[in-house]
PDB file of C-alpha atoms in Angstrom:
ATOM      1  CA  MET Z   1      12.339  62.470 140.038  1.00  0.00           C
ATOM      2  CA  LEU Z   2       9.759  61.555 137.405  1.00  0.00           C
ATOM      3  CA  VAL Z   3       6.195  62.687 137.835  1.00  0.00           C
ATOM      4  CA  ALA Z   4       3.459  60.647 136.179  1.00  0.00           C
ATOM      5  CA  GLY Z   5       2.271  62.343 133.008  1.00  0.00           C
ATOM      6  CA  SER Z   6       5.297  64.599 132.788  1.00  0.00           C
ATOM      7  CA  VAL Z   7       6.609  63.024 129.616  1.00  0.00           C
ATOM      8  CA  ALA Z   8       5.800  65.358 126.743  1.00  0.00           C
ATOM      9  CA  ALA Z   9       4.811  63.975 123.379  1.00  0.00           C
ATOM     10  CA  GLN Z  10       7.587  64.254 120.838  1.00  0.00           C
ATOM     11  CA  GLU Z  11       7.000  66.704 117.992  1.00  0.00           C
ATOM     12  CA  PRO Z  12       6.439  64.917 114.669  1.00  0.00           C
ATOM     13  CA  PRO Z  13       9.226  65.311 112.128  1.00  0.00           C
ATOM     14  CA  LEU Z  14       8.888  68.151 109.647  1.00  0.00           C
ATOM     15  CA  TRP Z  15       8.150  65.763 106.790  1.00  0.00           C
ATOM     16  CA  ALA Z  16       5.158  64.347 108.683  1.00  0.00           C
ATOM     17  CA  ASN Z  17       3.730  67.840 109.181  1.00  0.00           C
ATOM     18  CA  LEU Z  18       4.220  68.561 105.481  1.00  0.00           C
ATOM     19  CA  ALA Z  19       2.372  65.329 104.704  1.00  0.00           C
ATOM     20  CA  GLU Z  20      -0.472  66.340 107.000  1.00  0.00           C
ATOM     21  CA  CYS Z  21      -0.717  69.678 105.226  1.00  0.00           C
ATOM     22  CA  SER Z  22      -0.992  67.755 101.977  1.00  0.00           C
ATOM     23  CA  ALA Z  23      -3.997  65.933 103.441  1.00  0.00           C
ATOM     24  CA  VAL Z  24      -5.481  69.245 104.651  1.00  0.00           C
ATOM     25  CA  PHE Z  25      -5.294  70.813 101.193  1.00  0.00           C
ATOM     26  CA  ARG Z  26      -6.543  67.617  99.543  1.00  0.00           C
ATOM     27  CA  ALA Z  27      -9.627  67.688 101.783  1.00  0.00           C
ATOM     28  CA  THR Z  28     -10.112  71.327 100.882  1.00  0.00           C
ATOM     29  CA  ALA Z  29     -10.080  70.417  97.187  1.00  0.00           C
ATOM     30  CA  LEU Z  30     -12.486  67.540  97.800  1.00  0.00           C
ATOM     31  CA  ALA Z  31     -14.868  69.854  99.641  1.00  0.00           C
ATOM     32  CA  GLY Z  32     -15.692  71.183  96.188  1.00  0.00           C
ATOM     33  CA  GLY Z  33     -18.033  74.106  95.799  1.00  0.00           C
ATOM     34  CA  TYR Z  34     -18.410  74.652  99.528  1.00  0.00           C
ATOM     35  CA  GLY Z  35     -19.234  78.313 100.129  1.00  0.00           C
ATOM     36  CA  GLY Z  36     -19.005  79.395  96.503  1.00  0.00           C
ATOM     37  CA  VAL Z  37     -15.466  78.195  95.866  1.00  0.00           C
ATOM     38  CA  THR Z  38     -14.412  78.498  92.232  1.00  0.00           C
ATOM     39  CA  ALA Z  39     -12.938  75.776  90.016  1.00  0.00           C
ATOM     40  CA  GLU Z  40      -9.653  77.711  90.053  1.00  0.00           C
ATOM     41  CA  GLN Z  41      -9.558  77.664  93.853  1.00  0.00           C
ATOM     42  CA  ILE Z  42     -10.242  73.928  93.900  1.00  0.00           C
ATOM     43  CA  ALA Z  43      -7.428  73.385  91.396  1.00  0.00           C
ATOM     44  CA  ALA Z  44      -5.112  75.559  93.502  1.00  0.00           C
ATOM     45  CA  ALA Z  45      -5.918  73.519  96.615  1.00  0.00           C
ATOM     46  CA  GLN Z  46      -5.189  70.277  94.753  1.00  0.00           C
ATOM     47  CA  ALA Z  47      -1.925  71.709  93.424  1.00  0.00           C
ATOM     48  CA  ALA Z  48      -0.960  72.724  96.968  1.00  0.00           C
ATOM     49  CA  ALA Z  49      -1.756  69.204  98.226  1.00  0.00           C
ATOM     50  CA  THR Z  50       0.503  67.742  95.555  1.00  0.00           C
ATOM     51  CA  ALA Z  51       3.293  70.241  96.312  1.00  0.00           C
ATOM     52  CA  PHE Z  52       3.128  69.590 100.077  1.00  0.00           C
ATOM     53  CA  ARG Z  53       3.379  65.843  99.505  1.00  0.00           C
ATOM     54  CA  ALA Z  54       6.339  66.233  97.153  1.00  0.00           C
ATOM     55  CA  ARG Z  55       8.094  68.471  99.686  1.00  0.00           C
ATOM     56  CA  ALA Z  56       7.340  65.945 102.445  1.00  0.00           C
ATOM     57  CA  VAL Z  57       9.170  63.275 100.434  1.00  0.00           C
ATOM     58  CA  GLU Z  58      12.130  65.614  99.795  1.00  0.00           C
ATOM     59  CA  VAL Z  59      12.415  66.563 103.469  1.00  0.00           C
ATOM     60  CA  ALA Z  60      12.058  62.943 104.606  1.00  0.00           C
ATOM     61  CA  ALA Z  61      14.980  62.009 102.363  1.00  0.00           C
ATOM     62  CA  GLU Z  62      17.007  64.984 103.625  1.00  0.00           C
ATOM     63  CA  MET Z  63      16.313  63.847 107.205  1.00  0.00           C
ATOM     64  CA  GLY Z  64      17.713  60.385 106.477  1.00  0.00           C
ATOM     65  CA  GLN Z  65      14.579  58.367 105.704  1.00  0.00           C
ATOM     66  CA  THR Z  66      15.944  55.710 103.346  1.00  0.00           C
ATOM     67  CA  GLU Z  67      12.496  54.963 101.906  1.00  0.00           C
ATOM     68  CA  ALA Z  68      11.169  58.531 101.898  1.00  0.00           C
ATOM     69  CA  GLU Z  69       8.372  57.996  99.367  1.00  0.00           C
ATOM     70  CA  ALA Z  70       7.165  54.859 101.142  1.00  0.00           C
ATOM     71  CA  ASP Z  71       7.393  56.518 104.557  1.00  0.00           C
ATOM     72  CA  VAL Z  72       5.248  59.444 103.432  1.00  0.00           C
ATOM     73  CA  ALA Z  73       2.795  57.088 101.711  1.00  0.00           C
ATOM     74  CA  SER Z  74       2.532  55.020 104.895  1.00  0.00           C
ATOM     75  CA  ILE Z  75       1.171  57.958 106.885  1.00  0.00           C
ATOM     76  CA  MET Z  76      -1.005  59.302 104.081  1.00  0.00           C
ATOM     77  CA  VAL Z  77      -3.016  56.083 104.440  1.00  0.00           C
ATOM     78  CA  TYR Z  78      -4.515  57.459 107.654  1.00  0.00           C
ATOM     79  CA  LEU Z  79      -4.043  61.225 107.201  1.00  0.00           C
ATOM     80  CA  GLU Z  80      -6.154  61.488 104.050  1.00  0.00           C
ATOM     81  CA  PRO Z  81      -9.199  59.617 105.437  1.00  0.00           C
ATOM     82  CA  ARG Z  82      -8.916  61.538 108.709  1.00  0.00           C
ATOM     83  CA  TRP Z  83      -9.190  64.850 106.854  1.00  0.00           C
ATOM     84  CA  GLU Z  84     -11.860  63.542 104.463  1.00  0.00           C
ATOM     85  CA  ASN Z  85     -13.963  62.773 107.548  1.00  0.00           C
ATOM     86  CA  ARG Z  86     -13.708  66.452 108.511  1.00  0.00           C
ATOM     87  CA  ILE Z  87     -15.001  67.849 105.193  1.00  0.00           C
ATOM     88  CA  ASP Z  88     -18.523  68.578 106.462  1.00  0.00           C
ATOM     89  CA  ARG Z  89     -17.122  70.928 109.113  1.00  0.00           C
ATOM     90  CA  LEU Z  90     -13.794  71.706 107.501  1.00  0.00           C
ATOM     91  CA  PHE Z  91     -14.160  75.483 107.708  1.00  0.00           C
ATOM     92  CA  SER Z  92     -16.093  75.783 110.952  1.00  0.00           C
ATOM     93  CA  VAL Z  93     -14.050  73.916 113.566  1.00  0.00           C
ATOM     94  CA  LYS Z  94     -11.299  75.845 115.340  1.00  0.00           C
ATOM     95  CA  SER Z  95      -8.755  73.020 115.260  1.00  0.00           C
ATOM     96  CA  ASN Z  96      -9.209  72.720 111.482  1.00  0.00           C
ATOM     97  CA  LEU Z  97      -8.791  76.472 111.075  1.00  0.00           C
ATOM     98  CA  ASP Z  98      -5.646  76.280 113.218  1.00  0.00           C
ATOM     99  CA  TRP Z  99      -4.273  73.674 110.806  1.00  0.00           C
ATOM    100  CA  PHE Z 100      -5.029  75.954 107.831  1.00  0.00           C
ATOM    101  CA  GLY Z 101      -3.046  78.729 109.504  1.00  0.00           C
ATOM    102  CA  TYR Z 102      -0.173  76.414 110.383  1.00  0.00           C
ATOM    103  CA  CYS Z 103      -0.058  74.908 106.887  1.00  0.00           C
ATOM    104  CA  GLY Z 104      -0.067  78.376 105.349  1.00  0.00           C
ATOM    105  CA  ARG Z 105       2.929  79.405 107.443  1.00  0.00           C
ATOM    106  CA  LEU Z 106       4.740  76.104 106.881  1.00  0.00           C
ATOM    107  CA  GLY Z 107       4.025  76.186 103.158  1.00  0.00           C
ATOM    108  CA  ARG Z 108       5.493  79.663 102.803  1.00  0.00           C
ATOM    109  CA  GLU Z 109       8.550  78.741 104.915  1.00  0.00           C
ATOM    110  CA  GLN Z 110       9.186  75.612 102.850  1.00  0.00           C
ATOM    111  CA  GLY Z 111       8.600  77.264  99.477  1.00  0.00           C
ATOM    112  CA  VAL Z 112       5.475  75.208  98.818  1.00  0.00           C
ATOM    113  CA  LEU Z 113       3.152  78.215  98.812  1.00  0.00           C
ATOM    114  CA  ILE Z 114       3.839  81.626  97.337  1.00  0.00           C
ATOM    115  CA  PRO Z 115       4.186  84.272 100.071  1.00  0.00           C
ATOM    116  CA  ASP Z 116       1.357  86.769 100.277  1.00  0.00           C
ATOM    117  CA  LEU Z 117       2.818  90.019  98.987  1.00  0.00           C
ATOM    118  CA  THR Z 118      -0.243  92.196  99.611  1.00  0.00           C
ATOM    119  CA  PRO Z 119       0.333  95.134 101.960  1.00  0.00           C
TER     120      PRO Z 119
END
């Protein structure tokens, strides 16, 4: 028996989440000197955005996407503006902070980010 509203949304593929993390880090880089961020931190955020996108393409290809680069590009068209629109409150909204945490974990798992080795 089906109950209305019981159908759960399907989880996006891993490559789509990697692409979204690329957009998250790109927005972070675009936020610029927000809160005293250094030029090195901005460069690191941009490098992370680039690495997440490259990994998204790799994973899409591994998952059988025949046009992996184009598939990732097709979702970046809306992911990047969506995150750019969040820049003013990028570091103060819980859902954004949740994404930062998720992307940090995903980036370390996928070898995109260097694991934190501090005790």
